[in-house]
Amino acid sequence: MQNSKFIIQSDSTILQAIDKISNNSYRTVIVLNKNKVLGVISEGDILKSILKNIDLKANIKISMNKSFKFVKIGQEEKAKEIFKKHLVGIVPVLNDKMHLKKILKITSIFR
């Protein structure tokens, strides 16, 4: 899929998420089970895991945020408000089955 540096599979470890995040400049990756979005994991989520002494070799589902911000296909204009209000770097665009269709980046919205 396009933007593979922004996605990680749900069977990955927190360490693997750290590696993915370190290779993108948006501080977050989207957690997928196949193509269905389960959540996101950010630098902040990882820091919270470290503070709770969670093993970094543990599955990312332990640390991921299931209450994430997203927009539906055809409603991409709503992403601008999400970027402003929630200070996130990326916003997933999903269909009705929660399948990832594309990823909007803050840098493409605010140039």
PDB file of N, CA and C in Angstrom:
ATOM      1  N   MET A   1       0.840  -1.191   0.000  1.00  0.00           N
ATOM      2  CA  MET A   1       0.000   0.000   0.000  1.00  0.00           C
ATOM      3  C   MET A   1       0.876   1.243   0.000  1.00  0.00           C
ATOM      4  N   GLN A   2       0.370   2.299  -0.548  1.00  0.00           N
ATOM      5  CA  GLN A   2       1.060   3.582  -0.505  1.00  0.00           C
ATOM      6  C   GLN A   2       1.241   4.004   0.940  1.00  0.00           C
ATOM      7  N   ASN A   3       2.239   4.836   1.196  1.00  0.00           N
ATOM      8  CA  ASN A   3       2.495   5.351   2.540  1.00  0.00           C
ATOM      9  C   ASN A   3       2.767   4.245   3.551  1.00  0.00           C
ATOM     10  N   SER A   4       3.475   3.190   3.154  1.00  0.00           N
ATOM     11  CA  SER A   4       3.712   2.071   4.064  1.00  0.00           C
ATOM     12  C   SER A   4       4.506   2.474   5.293  1.00  0.00           C
ATOM     13  N   LYS A   5       5.185   3.615   5.250  1.00  0.00           N
ATOM     14  CA  LYS A   5       5.896   4.049   6.451  1.00  0.00           C
ATOM     15  C   LYS A   5       4.941   4.567   7.523  1.00  0.00           C
ATOM     16  N   PHE A   6       3.656   4.670   7.199  1.00  0.00           N
ATOM     17  CA  PHE A   6       2.647   5.142   8.144  1.00  0.00           C
ATOM     18  C   PHE A   6       1.737   4.033   8.660  1.00  0.00           C
ATOM     19  N   ILE A   7       1.965   2.788   8.222  1.00  0.00           N
ATOM     20  CA  ILE A   7       1.095   1.696   8.654  1.00  0.00           C
ATOM     21  C   ILE A   7       1.916   0.552   9.242  1.00  0.00           C
ATOM     22  N   ILE A   8       1.288  -0.164  10.160  1.00  0.00           N
ATOM     23  CA  ILE A   8       1.909  -1.327  10.788  1.00  0.00           C
ATOM     24  C   ILE A   8       0.813  -2.351  11.050  1.00  0.00           C
ATOM     25  N   GLN A   9       1.153  -3.606  10.944  1.00  0.00           N
ATOM     26  CA  GLN A   9       0.169  -4.668  11.179  1.00  0.00           C
ATOM     27  C   GLN A   9      -0.005  -4.925  12.668  1.00  0.00           C
ATOM     28  N   SER A  10      -1.184  -5.364  13.044  1.00  0.00           N
ATOM     29  CA  SER A  10      -1.549  -5.520  14.451  1.00  0.00           C
ATOM     30  C   SER A  10      -0.787  -6.610  15.185  1.00  0.00           C
ATOM     31  N   ASP A  11      -0.085  -7.474  14.474  1.00  0.00           N
ATOM     32  CA  ASP A  11       0.706  -8.506  15.143  1.00  0.00           C
ATOM     33  C   ASP A  11       2.142  -8.050  15.412  1.00  0.00           C
ATOM     34  N   SER A  12       2.419  -6.777  15.211  1.00  0.00           N
ATOM     35  CA  SER A  12       3.757  -6.215  15.417  1.00  0.00           C
ATOM     36  C   SER A  12       3.985  -5.879  16.891  1.00  0.00           C
ATOM     37  N   THR A  13       5.253  -5.642  17.214  1.00  0.00           N
ATOM     38  CA  THR A  13       5.624  -5.274  18.579  1.00  0.00           C
ATOM     39  C   THR A  13       5.731  -3.755  18.709  1.00  0.00           C
ATOM     40  N   ILE A  14       5.789  -3.308  19.951  1.00  0.00           N
ATOM     41  CA  ILE A  14       5.978  -1.880  20.213  1.00  0.00           C
ATOM     42  C   ILE A  14       7.320  -1.438  19.631  1.00  0.00           C
ATOM     43  N   LEU A  15       8.346  -2.276  19.735  1.00  0.00           N
ATOM     44  CA  LEU A  15       9.654  -1.944  19.150  1.00  0.00           C
ATOM     45  C   LEU A  15       9.559  -1.727  17.641  1.00  0.00           C
ATOM     46  N   GLN A  16       8.790  -2.546  16.967  1.00  0.00           N
ATOM     47  CA  GLN A  16       8.606  -2.383  15.527  1.00  0.00           C
ATOM     48  C   GLN A  16       7.870  -1.082  15.216  1.00  0.00           C
ATOM     49  N   ALA A  17       6.936  -0.707  16.084  1.00  0.00           N
ATOM     50  CA  ALA A  17       6.239   0.576  15.909  1.00  0.00           C
ATOM     51  C   ALA A  17       7.208   1.737  16.101  1.00  0.00           C
ATOM     52  N   ILE A  18       8.100   1.629  17.077  1.00  0.00           N
ATOM     53  CA  ILE A  18       9.111   2.670  17.290  1.00  0.00           C
ATOM     54  C   ILE A  18       9.957   2.837  16.039  1.00  0.00           C
ATOM     55  N   ASP A  19      10.353   1.724  15.437  1.00  0.00           N
ATOM     56  CA  ASP A  19      11.165   1.775  14.209  1.00  0.00           C
ATOM     57  C   ASP A  19      10.397   2.465  13.081  1.00  0.00           C
ATOM     58  N   LYS A  20       9.122   2.122  12.909  1.00  0.00           N
ATOM     59  CA  LYS A  20       8.300   2.757  11.860  1.00  0.00           C
ATOM     60  C   LYS A  20       8.166   4.260  12.109  1.00  0.00           C
ATOM     61  N   ILE A  21       7.881   4.620  13.354  1.00  0.00           N
ATOM     62  CA  ILE A  21       7.697   6.037  13.689  1.00  0.00           C
ATOM     63  C   ILE A  21       8.988   6.808  13.470  1.00  0.00           C
ATOM     64  N   SER A  22      10.117   6.192  13.785  1.00  0.00           N
ATOM     65  CA  SER A  22      11.399   6.887  13.597  1.00  0.00           C
ATOM     66  C   SER A  22      11.719   7.106  12.125  1.00  0.00           C
ATOM     67  N   ASN A  23      11.051   6.378  11.243  1.00  0.00           N
ATOM     68  CA  ASN A  23      11.271   6.533   9.804  1.00  0.00           C
ATOM     69  C   ASN A  23      10.237   7.419   9.117  1.00  0.00           C
ATOM     70  N   ASN A  24       9.361   8.052   9.899  1.00  0.00           N
ATOM     71  CA  ASN A  24       8.468   9.057   9.328  1.00  0.00           C
ATOM     72  C   ASN A  24       8.500  10.272  10.246  1.00  0.00           C
ATOM     73  N   SER A  25       8.093  11.380   9.759  1.00  0.00           N
ATOM     74  CA  SER A  25       8.205  12.615  10.554  1.00  0.00           C
ATOM     75  C   SER A  25       6.863  13.059  11.131  1.00  0.00           C
ATOM     76  N   TYR A  26       5.928  12.127  11.263  1.00  0.00           N
ATOM     77  CA  TYR A  26       4.588  12.478  11.714  1.00  0.00           C
ATOM     78  C   TYR A  26       4.237  11.902  13.082  1.00  0.00           C
ATOM     79  N   ARG A  27       5.175  11.212  13.730  1.00  0.00           N
ATOM     80  CA  ARG A  27       5.077  10.752  15.117  1.00  0.00           C
ATOM     81  C   ARG A  27       3.985   9.727  15.380  1.00  0.00           C
ATOM     82  N   THR A  28       3.421   9.124  14.335  1.00  0.00           N
ATOM     83  CA  THR A  28       2.291   8.199  14.489  1.00  0.00           C
ATOM     84  C   THR A  28       2.309   7.166  13.369  1.00  0.00           C
ATOM     85  N   VAL A  29       1.805   5.973  13.678  1.00  0.00           N
ATOM     86  CA  VAL A  29       1.525   4.969  12.644  1.00  0.00           C
ATOM     87  C   VAL A  29       0.123   4.417  12.872  1.00  0.00           C
ATOM     88  N   ILE A  30      -0.481   3.952  11.794  1.00  0.00           N
ATOM     89  CA  ILE A  30      -1.835   3.409  11.816  1.00  0.00           C
ATOM     90  C   ILE A  30      -1.735   1.892  11.944  1.00  0.00           C
ATOM     91  N   VAL A  31      -2.492   1.324  12.880  1.00  0.00           N
ATOM     92  CA  VAL A  31      -2.452  -0.112  13.153  1.00  0.00           C
ATOM     93  C   VAL A  31      -3.557  -0.799  12.358  1.00  0.00           C
ATOM     94  N   LEU A  32      -3.141  -1.770  11.527  1.00  0.00           N
ATOM     95  CA  LEU A  32      -4.084  -2.497  10.670  1.00  0.00           C
ATOM     96  C   LEU A  32      -4.114  -3.980  11.001  1.00  0.00           C
ATOM     97  N   ASN A  33      -5.283  -4.565  10.791  1.00  0.00           N
ATOM     98  CA  ASN A  33      -5.418  -6.011  10.723  1.00  0.00           C
ATOM     99  C   ASN A  33      -5.851  -6.265   9.289  1.00  0.00           C
ATOM    100  N   LYS A  34      -4.917  -6.680   8.467  1.00  0.00           N
ATOM    101  CA  LYS A  34      -5.071  -6.742   7.017  1.00  0.00           C
ATOM    102  C   LYS A  34      -5.271  -5.314   6.521  1.00  0.00           C
ATOM    103  N   ASN A  35      -6.460  -4.937   6.070  1.00  0.00           N
ATOM    104  CA  ASN A  35      -6.679  -3.551   5.625  1.00  0.00           C
ATOM    105  C   ASN A  35      -7.632  -2.797   6.549  1.00  0.00           C
ATOM    106  N   LYS A  36      -8.095  -3.432   7.615  1.00  0.00           N
ATOM    107  CA  LYS A  36      -9.014  -2.794   8.557  1.00  0.00           C
ATOM    108  C   LYS A  36      -8.219  -2.063   9.643  1.00  0.00           C
ATOM    109  N   VAL A  37      -8.584  -0.815   9.880  1.00  0.00           N
ATOM    110  CA  VAL A  37      -7.887  -0.011  10.882  1.00  0.00           C
ATOM    111  C   VAL A  37      -8.428  -0.352  12.269  1.00  0.00           C
ATOM    112  N   LEU A  38      -7.510  -0.694  13.166  1.00  0.00           N
ATOM    113  CA  LEU A  38      -7.863  -1.003  14.550  1.00  0.00           C
ATOM    114  C   LEU A  38      -7.586   0.169  15.483  1.00  0.00           C
ATOM    115  N   GLY A  39      -6.609   1.002  15.107  1.00  0.00           N
ATOM    116  CA  GLY A  39      -6.223   2.125  15.950  1.00  0.00           C
ATOM    117  C   GLY A  39      -4.969   2.782  15.421  1.00  0.00           C
ATOM    118  N   VAL A  40      -4.391   3.631  16.263  1.00  0.00           N
ATOM    119  CA  VAL A  40      -3.120   4.274  15.939  1.00  0.00           C
ATOM    120  C   VAL A  40      -2.211   4.150  17.156  1.00  0.00           C
ATOM    121  N   ILE A  41      -0.927   4.258  16.909  1.00  0.00           N
ATOM    122  CA  ILE A  41       0.031   4.307  18.003  1.00  0.00           C
ATOM    123  C   ILE A  41       0.988   5.456  17.716  1.00  0.00           C
ATOM    124  N   SER A  42       1.158   6.306  18.718  1.00  0.00           N
ATOM    125  CA  SER A  42       1.971   7.509  18.557  1.00  0.00           C
ATOM    126  C   SER A  42       3.157   7.470  19.520  1.00  0.00           C
ATOM    127  N   GLU A  43       4.037   8.456  19.370  1.00  0.00           N
ATOM    128  CA  GLU A  43       5.152   8.582  20.302  1.00  0.00           C
ATOM    129  C   GLU A  43       4.633   8.699  21.734  1.00  0.00           C
ATOM    130  N   GLY A  44       3.553   9.432  21.919  1.00  0.00           N
ATOM    131  CA  GLY A  44       2.974   9.597  23.253  1.00  0.00           C
ATOM    132  C   GLY A  44       2.469   8.290  23.832  1.00  0.00           C
ATOM    133  N   ASP A  45       1.833   7.460  23.004  1.00  0.00           N
ATOM    134  CA  ASP A  45       1.351   6.155  23.463  1.00  0.00           C
ATOM    135  C   ASP A  45       2.527   5.271  23.885  1.00  0.00           C
ATOM    136  N   ILE A  46       3.601   5.347  23.126  1.00  0.00           N
ATOM    137  CA  ILE A  46       4.792   4.556  23.448  1.00  0.00           C
ATOM    138  C   ILE A  46       5.431   5.046  24.745  1.00  0.00           C
ATOM    139  N   LEU A  47       5.499   6.352  24.917  1.00  0.00           N
ATOM    140  CA  LEU A  47       6.045   6.908  26.149  1.00  0.00           C
ATOM    141  C   LEU A  47       5.217   6.453  27.358  1.00  0.00           C
ATOM    142  N   LYS A  48       3.903   6.464  27.226  1.00  0.00           N
ATOM    143  CA  LYS A  48       3.042   5.984  28.309  1.00  0.00           C
ATOM    144  C   LYS A  48       3.331   4.514  28.627  1.00  0.00           C
ATOM    145  N   SER A  49       3.580   3.717  27.599  1.00  0.00           N
ATOM    146  CA  SER A  49       3.906   2.300  27.801  1.00  0.00           C
ATOM    147  C   SER A  49       5.218   2.144  28.561  1.00  0.00           C
ATOM    148  N   ILE A  50       6.194   2.951  28.193  1.00  0.00           N
ATOM    149  CA  ILE A  50       7.486   2.902  28.883  1.00  0.00           C
ATOM    150  C   ILE A  50       7.311   3.274  30.356  1.00  0.00           C
ATOM    151  N   LEU A  51       6.543   4.315  30.609  1.00  0.00           N
ATOM    152  CA  LEU A  51       6.304   4.746  31.993  1.00  0.00           C
ATOM    153  C   LEU A  51       5.552   3.695  32.809  1.00  0.00           C
ATOM    154  N   LYS A  52       4.777   2.850  32.130  1.00  0.00           N
ATOM    155  CA  LYS A  52       4.049   1.770  32.806  1.00  0.00           C
ATOM    156  C   LYS A  52       4.866   0.472  32.849  1.00  0.00           C
ATOM    157  N   ASN A  53       6.127   0.551  32.409  1.00  0.00           N
ATOM    158  CA  ASN A  53       7.027  -0.613  32.381  1.00  0.00           C
ATOM    159  C   ASN A  53       6.515  -1.755  31.508  1.00  0.00           C
ATOM    160  N   ILE A  54       5.807  -1.428  30.437  1.00  0.00           N
ATOM    161  CA  ILE A  54       5.351  -2.445  29.489  1.00  0.00           C
ATOM    162  C   ILE A  54       6.541  -2.857  28.636  1.00  0.00           C
ATOM    163  N   ASP A  55       6.700  -4.147  28.447  1.00  0.00           N
ATOM    164  CA  ASP A  55       7.796  -4.692  27.641  1.00  0.00           C
ATOM    165  C   ASP A  55       7.657  -4.195  26.198  1.00  0.00           C
ATOM    166  N   LEU A  56       8.719  -3.622  25.668  1.00  0.00           N
ATOM    167  CA  LEU A  56       8.672  -3.088  24.300  1.00  0.00           C
ATOM    168  C   LEU A  56       8.584  -4.190  23.244  1.00  0.00           C
ATOM    169  N   LYS A  57       8.761  -5.435  23.664  1.00  0.00           N
ATOM    170  CA  LYS A  57       8.573  -6.562  22.750  1.00  0.00           C
ATOM    171  C   LYS A  57       7.133  -7.063  22.770  1.00  0.00           C
ATOM    172  N   ALA A  58       6.288  -6.388  23.553  1.00  0.00           N
ATOM    173  CA  ALA A  58       4.869  -6.752  23.627  1.00  0.00           C
ATOM    174  C   ALA A  58       4.150  -6.304  22.352  1.00  0.00           C
ATOM    175  N   ASN A  59       2.997  -6.881  22.126  1.00  0.00           N
ATOM    176  CA  ASN A  59       2.180  -6.537  20.962  1.00  0.00           C
ATOM    177  C   ASN A  59       1.686  -5.094  21.054  1.00  0.00           C
ATOM    178  N   ILE A  60       1.634  -4.416  19.909  1.00  0.00           N
ATOM    179  CA  ILE A  60       1.233  -3.006  19.895  1.00  0.00           C
ATOM    180  C   ILE A  60      -0.220  -2.786  20.315  1.00  0.00           C
ATOM    181  N   LYS A  61      -1.037  -3.814  20.269  1.00  0.00           N
ATOM    182  CA  LYS A  61      -2.435  -3.656  20.674  1.00  0.00           C
ATOM    183  C   LYS A  61      -2.543  -3.193  22.132  1.00  0.00           C
ATOM    184  N   ILE A  62      -1.543  -3.525  22.939  1.00  0.00           N
ATOM    185  CA  ILE A  62      -1.532  -3.119  24.348  1.00  0.00           C
ATOM    186  C   ILE A  62      -1.461  -1.604  24.467  1.00  0.00           C
ATOM    187  N   SER A  63      -0.735  -0.982  23.556  1.00  0.00           N
ATOM    188  CA  SER A  63      -0.456   0.453  23.655  1.00  0.00           C
ATOM    189  C   SER A  63      -1.214   1.325  22.673  1.00  0.00           C
ATOM    190  N   MET A  64      -1.838   0.721  21.674  1.00  0.00           N
ATOM    191  CA  MET A  64      -2.471   1.538  20.637  1.00  0.00           C
ATOM    192  C   MET A  64      -3.698   2.275  21.160  1.00  0.00           C
ATOM    193  N   ASN A  65      -4.003   3.362  20.494  1.00  0.00           N
ATOM    194  CA  ASN A  65      -5.168   4.177  20.810  1.00  0.00           C
ATOM    195  C   ASN A  65      -6.317   3.731  19.906  1.00  0.00           C
ATOM    196  N   LYS A  66      -7.365   3.189  20.508  1.00  0.00           N
ATOM    197  CA  LYS A  66      -8.519   2.724  19.738  1.00  0.00           C
ATOM    198  C   LYS A  66      -9.510   3.853  19.460  1.00  0.00           C
ATOM    199  N   SER A  67      -9.363   4.969  20.143  1.00  0.00           N
ATOM    200  CA  SER A  67     -10.241   6.137  19.951  1.00  0.00           C
ATOM    201  C   SER A  67      -9.496   7.182  19.135  1.00  0.00           C
ATOM    202  N   PHE A  68      -9.287   6.875  17.886  1.00  0.00           N
ATOM    203  CA  PHE A  68      -8.484   7.727  17.020  1.00  0.00           C
ATOM    204  C   PHE A  68      -9.361   8.582  16.119  1.00  0.00           C
ATOM    205  N   LYS A  69      -8.777   9.634  15.593  1.00  0.00           N
ATOM    206  CA  LYS A  69      -9.481  10.546  14.689  1.00  0.00           C
ATOM    207  C   LYS A  69      -9.309  10.061  13.252  1.00  0.00           C
ATOM    208  N   PHE A  70     -10.401  10.110  12.491  1.00  0.00           N
ATOM    209  CA  PHE A  70     -10.377   9.712  11.082  1.00  0.00           C
ATOM    210  C   PHE A  70     -11.499  10.428  10.350  1.00  0.00           C
ATOM    211  N   VAL A  71     -11.468  10.348   9.030  1.00  0.00           N
ATOM    212  CA  VAL A  71     -12.561  10.853   8.196  1.00  0.00           C
ATOM    213  C   VAL A  71     -12.997   9.734   7.264  1.00  0.00           C
ATOM    214  N   LYS A  72     -14.231   9.828   6.829  1.00  0.00           N
ATOM    215  CA  LYS A  72     -14.783   8.881   5.861  1.00  0.00           C
ATOM    216  C   LYS A  72     -14.488   9.363   4.438  1.00  0.00           C
ATOM    217  N   ILE A  73     -14.515   8.438   3.509  1.00  0.00           N
ATOM    218  CA  ILE A  73     -14.334   8.785   2.099  1.00  0.00           C
ATOM    219  C   ILE A  73     -15.373   9.839   1.718  1.00  0.00           C
ATOM    220  N   GLY A  74     -14.941  10.862   1.009  1.00  0.00           N
ATOM    221  CA  GLY A  74     -15.828  11.930   0.591  1.00  0.00           C
ATOM    222  C   GLY A  74     -15.954  13.054   1.597  1.00  0.00           C
ATOM    223  N   GLN A  75     -15.364  12.881   2.768  1.00  0.00           N
ATOM    224  CA  GLN A  75     -15.438  13.906   3.813  1.00  0.00           C
ATOM    225  C   GLN A  75     -14.040  14.406   4.192  1.00  0.00           C
ATOM    226  N   GLU A  76     -13.118  14.331   3.250  1.00  0.00           N
ATOM    227  CA  GLU A  76     -11.736  14.691   3.508  1.00  0.00           C
ATOM    228  C   GLU A  76     -11.563  16.137   3.976  1.00  0.00           C
ATOM    229  N   GLU A  77     -12.510  17.012   3.609  1.00  0.00           N
ATOM    230  CA  GLU A  77     -12.406  18.417   4.029  1.00  0.00           C
ATOM    231  C   GLU A  77     -12.478  18.553   5.548  1.00  0.00           C
ATOM    232  N   LYS A  78     -13.061  17.582   6.236  1.00  0.00           N
ATOM    233  CA  LYS A  78     -13.146  17.610   7.701  1.00  0.00           C
ATOM    234  C   LYS A  78     -11.786  17.392   8.359  1.00  0.00           C
ATOM    235  N   ALA A  79     -10.839  16.879   7.599  1.00  0.00           N
ATOM    236  CA  ALA A  79      -9.509  16.612   8.155  1.00  0.00           C
ATOM    237  C   ALA A  79      -8.823  17.890   8.621  1.00  0.00           C
ATOM    238  N   LYS A  80      -9.058  18.987   7.934  1.00  0.00           N
ATOM    239  CA  LYS A  80      -8.422  20.255   8.305  1.00  0.00           C
ATOM    240  C   LYS A  80      -8.760  20.628   9.743  1.00  0.00           C
ATOM    241  N   GLU A  81     -10.009  20.478  10.122  1.00  0.00           N
ATOM    242  CA  GLU A  81     -10.427  20.779  11.494  1.00  0.00           C
ATOM    243  C   GLU A  81      -9.796  19.809  12.493  1.00  0.00           C
ATOM    244  N   ILE A  82      -9.701  18.539  12.114  1.00  0.00           N
ATOM    245  CA  ILE A  82      -9.058  17.543  12.987  1.00  0.00           C
ATOM    246  C   ILE A  82      -7.592  17.910  13.211  1.00  0.00           C
ATOM    247  N   PHE A  83      -6.897  18.283  12.144  1.00  0.00           N
ATOM    248  CA  PHE A  83      -5.495  18.681  12.273  1.00  0.00           C
ATOM    249  C   PHE A  83      -5.349  19.866  13.228  1.00  0.00           C
ATOM    250  N   LYS A  84      -6.208  20.854  13.084  1.00  0.00           N
ATOM    251  CA  LYS A  84      -6.143  22.050  13.927  1.00  0.00           C
ATOM    252  C   LYS A  84      -6.486  21.744  15.381  1.00  0.00           C
ATOM    253  N   LYS A  85      -7.582  21.056  15.585  1.00  0.00           N
ATOM    254  CA  LYS A  85      -8.108  20.843  16.934  1.00  0.00           C
ATOM    255  C   LYS A  85      -7.307  19.821  17.739  1.00  0.00           C
ATOM    256  N   HIS A  86      -6.845  18.761  17.086  1.00  0.00           N
ATOM    257  CA  HIS A  86      -6.222  17.653  17.813  1.00  0.00           C
ATOM    258  C   HIS A  86      -4.710  17.565  17.624  1.00  0.00           C
ATOM    259  N   LEU A  87      -4.154  18.428  16.792  1.00  0.00           N
ATOM    260  CA  LEU A  87      -2.701  18.494  16.589  1.00  0.00           C
ATOM    261  C   LEU A  87      -2.085  17.145  16.219  1.00  0.00           C
ATOM    262  N   VAL A  88      -2.740  16.443  15.321  1.00  0.00           N
ATOM    263  CA  VAL A  88      -2.216  15.172  14.819  1.00  0.00           C
ATOM    264  C   VAL A  88      -1.492  15.419  13.498  1.00  0.00           C
ATOM    265  N   GLY A  89      -0.599  14.507  13.134  1.00  0.00           N
ATOM    266  CA  GLY A  89       0.164  14.668  11.902  1.00  0.00           C
ATOM    267  C   GLY A  89      -0.444  13.984  10.701  1.00  0.00           C
ATOM    268  N   ILE A  90      -1.184  12.897  10.960  1.00  0.00           N
ATOM    269  CA  ILE A  90      -1.835  12.159   9.873  1.00  0.00           C
ATOM    270  C   ILE A  90      -3.271  11.827  10.277  1.00  0.00           C
ATOM    271  N   VAL A  91      -4.126  11.732   9.259  1.00  0.00           N
ATOM    272  CA  VAL A  91      -5.526  11.355   9.467  1.00  0.00           C
ATOM    273  C   VAL A  91      -5.869  10.278   8.439  1.00  0.00           C
ATOM    274  N   PRO A  92      -6.292   9.098   8.901  1.00  0.00           N
ATOM    275  CA  PRO A  92      -6.698   8.062   7.949  1.00  0.00           C
ATOM    276  C   PRO A  92      -8.059   8.370   7.327  1.00  0.00           C
ATOM    277  N   VAL A  93      -8.195   8.010   6.059  1.00  0.00           N
ATOM    278  CA  VAL A  93      -9.470   8.098   5.349  1.00  0.00           C
ATOM    279  C   VAL A  93      -9.985   6.663   5.228  1.00  0.00           C
ATOM    280  N   LEU A  94     -11.188   6.425   5.772  1.00  0.00           N
ATOM    281  CA  LEU A  94     -11.726   5.071   5.856  1.00  0.00           C
ATOM    282  C   LEU A  94     -13.055   4.944   5.129  1.00  0.00           C
ATOM    283  N   ASN A  95     -13.357   3.715   4.713  1.00  0.00           N
ATOM    284  CA  ASN A  95     -14.692   3.450   4.170  1.00  0.00           C
ATOM    285  C   ASN A  95     -15.601   2.987   5.311  1.00  0.00           C
ATOM    286  N   ASP A  96     -16.813   2.591   4.995  1.00  0.00           N
ATOM    287  CA  ASP A  96     -17.780   2.203   6.024  1.00  0.00           C
ATOM    288  C   ASP A  96     -17.386   0.939   6.786  1.00  0.00           C
ATOM    289  N   LYS A  97     -16.488   0.142   6.227  1.00  0.00           N
ATOM    290  CA  LYS A  97     -16.029  -1.086   6.888  1.00  0.00           C
ATOM    291  C   LYS A  97     -14.728  -0.859   7.660  1.00  0.00           C
ATOM    292  N   MET A  98     -14.355   0.416   7.830  1.00  0.00           N
ATOM    293  CA  MET A  98     -13.126   0.795   8.534  1.00  0.00           C
ATOM    294  C   MET A  98     -11.865   0.342   7.796  1.00  0.00           C
ATOM    295  N   HIS A  99     -11.970   0.185   6.472  1.00  0.00           N
ATOM    296  CA  HIS A  99     -10.805  -0.160   5.665  1.00  0.00           C
ATOM    297  C   HIS A  99     -10.084   1.118   5.268  1.00  0.00           C
ATOM    298  N   LEU A 100      -8.781   1.084   5.363  1.00  0.00           N
ATOM    299  CA  LEU A 100      -7.959   2.237   5.036  1.00  0.00           C
ATOM    300  C   LEU A 100      -7.953   2.465   3.534  1.00  0.00           C
ATOM    301  N   LYS A 101      -8.295   3.668   3.124  1.00  0.00           N
ATOM    302  CA  LYS A 101      -8.312   4.019   1.707  1.00  0.00           C
ATOM    303  C   LYS A 101      -7.184   4.974   1.347  1.00  0.00           C
ATOM    304  N   LYS A 102      -6.854   5.896   2.236  1.00  0.00           N
ATOM    305  CA  LYS A 102      -5.696   6.762   2.039  1.00  0.00           C
ATOM    306  C   LYS A 102      -5.347   7.424   3.349  1.00  0.00           C
ATOM    307  N   ILE A 103      -4.213   8.095   3.345  1.00  0.00           N
ATOM    308  CA  ILE A 103      -3.727   8.774   4.538  1.00  0.00           C
ATOM    309  C   ILE A 103      -3.477  10.232   4.180  1.00  0.00           C
ATOM    310  N   LEU A 104      -4.114  11.124   4.935  1.00  0.00           N
ATOM    311  CA  LEU A 104      -3.897  12.557   4.737  1.00  0.00           C
ATOM    312  C   LEU A 104      -2.820  13.019   5.708  1.00  0.00           C
ATOM    313  N   LYS A 105      -1.896  13.817   5.210  1.00  0.00           N
ATOM    314  CA  LYS A 105      -0.816  14.356   6.035  1.00  0.00           C
ATOM    315  C   LYS A 105      -1.051  15.841   6.256  1.00  0.00           C
ATOM    316  N   ILE A 106      -0.708  16.313   7.427  1.00  0.00           N
ATOM    317  CA  ILE A 106      -0.903  17.728   7.769  1.00  0.00           C
ATOM    318  C   ILE A 106      -0.162  18.629   6.779  1.00  0.00           C
ATOM    319  N   THR A 107       0.982  18.174   6.304  1.00  0.00           N
ATOM    320  CA  THR A 107       1.759  19.003   5.367  1.00  0.00           C
ATOM    321  C   THR A 107       1.083  19.151   4.009  1.00  0.00           C
ATOM    322  N   SER A 108       0.198  18.220   3.670  1.00  0.00           N
ATOM    323  CA  SER A 108      -0.510  18.353   2.392  1.00  0.00           C
ATOM    324  C   SER A 108      -1.747  19.240   2.528  1.00  0.00           C
ATOM    325  N   ILE A 109      -2.215  19.448   3.745  1.00  0.00           N
ATOM    326  CA  ILE A 109      -3.388  20.292   3.985  1.00  0.00           C
ATOM    327  C   ILE A 109      -2.981  21.747   4.216  1.00  0.00           C
ATOM    328  N   PHE A 110      -1.926  21.938   5.022  1.00  0.00           N
ATOM    329  CA  PHE A 110      -1.432  23.276   5.352  1.00  0.00           C
ATOM    330  C   PHE A 110      -0.087  23.487   4.676  1.00  0.00           C
ATOM    331  N   ARG A 111      -0.092  24.100   3.546  1.00  0.00           N
ATOM    332  CA  ARG A 111       1.159  24.341   2.802  1.00  0.00           C
ATOM    333  C   ARG A 111       1.589  25.751   2.975  1.00  0.00           C
TER     334      ARG A 111
END
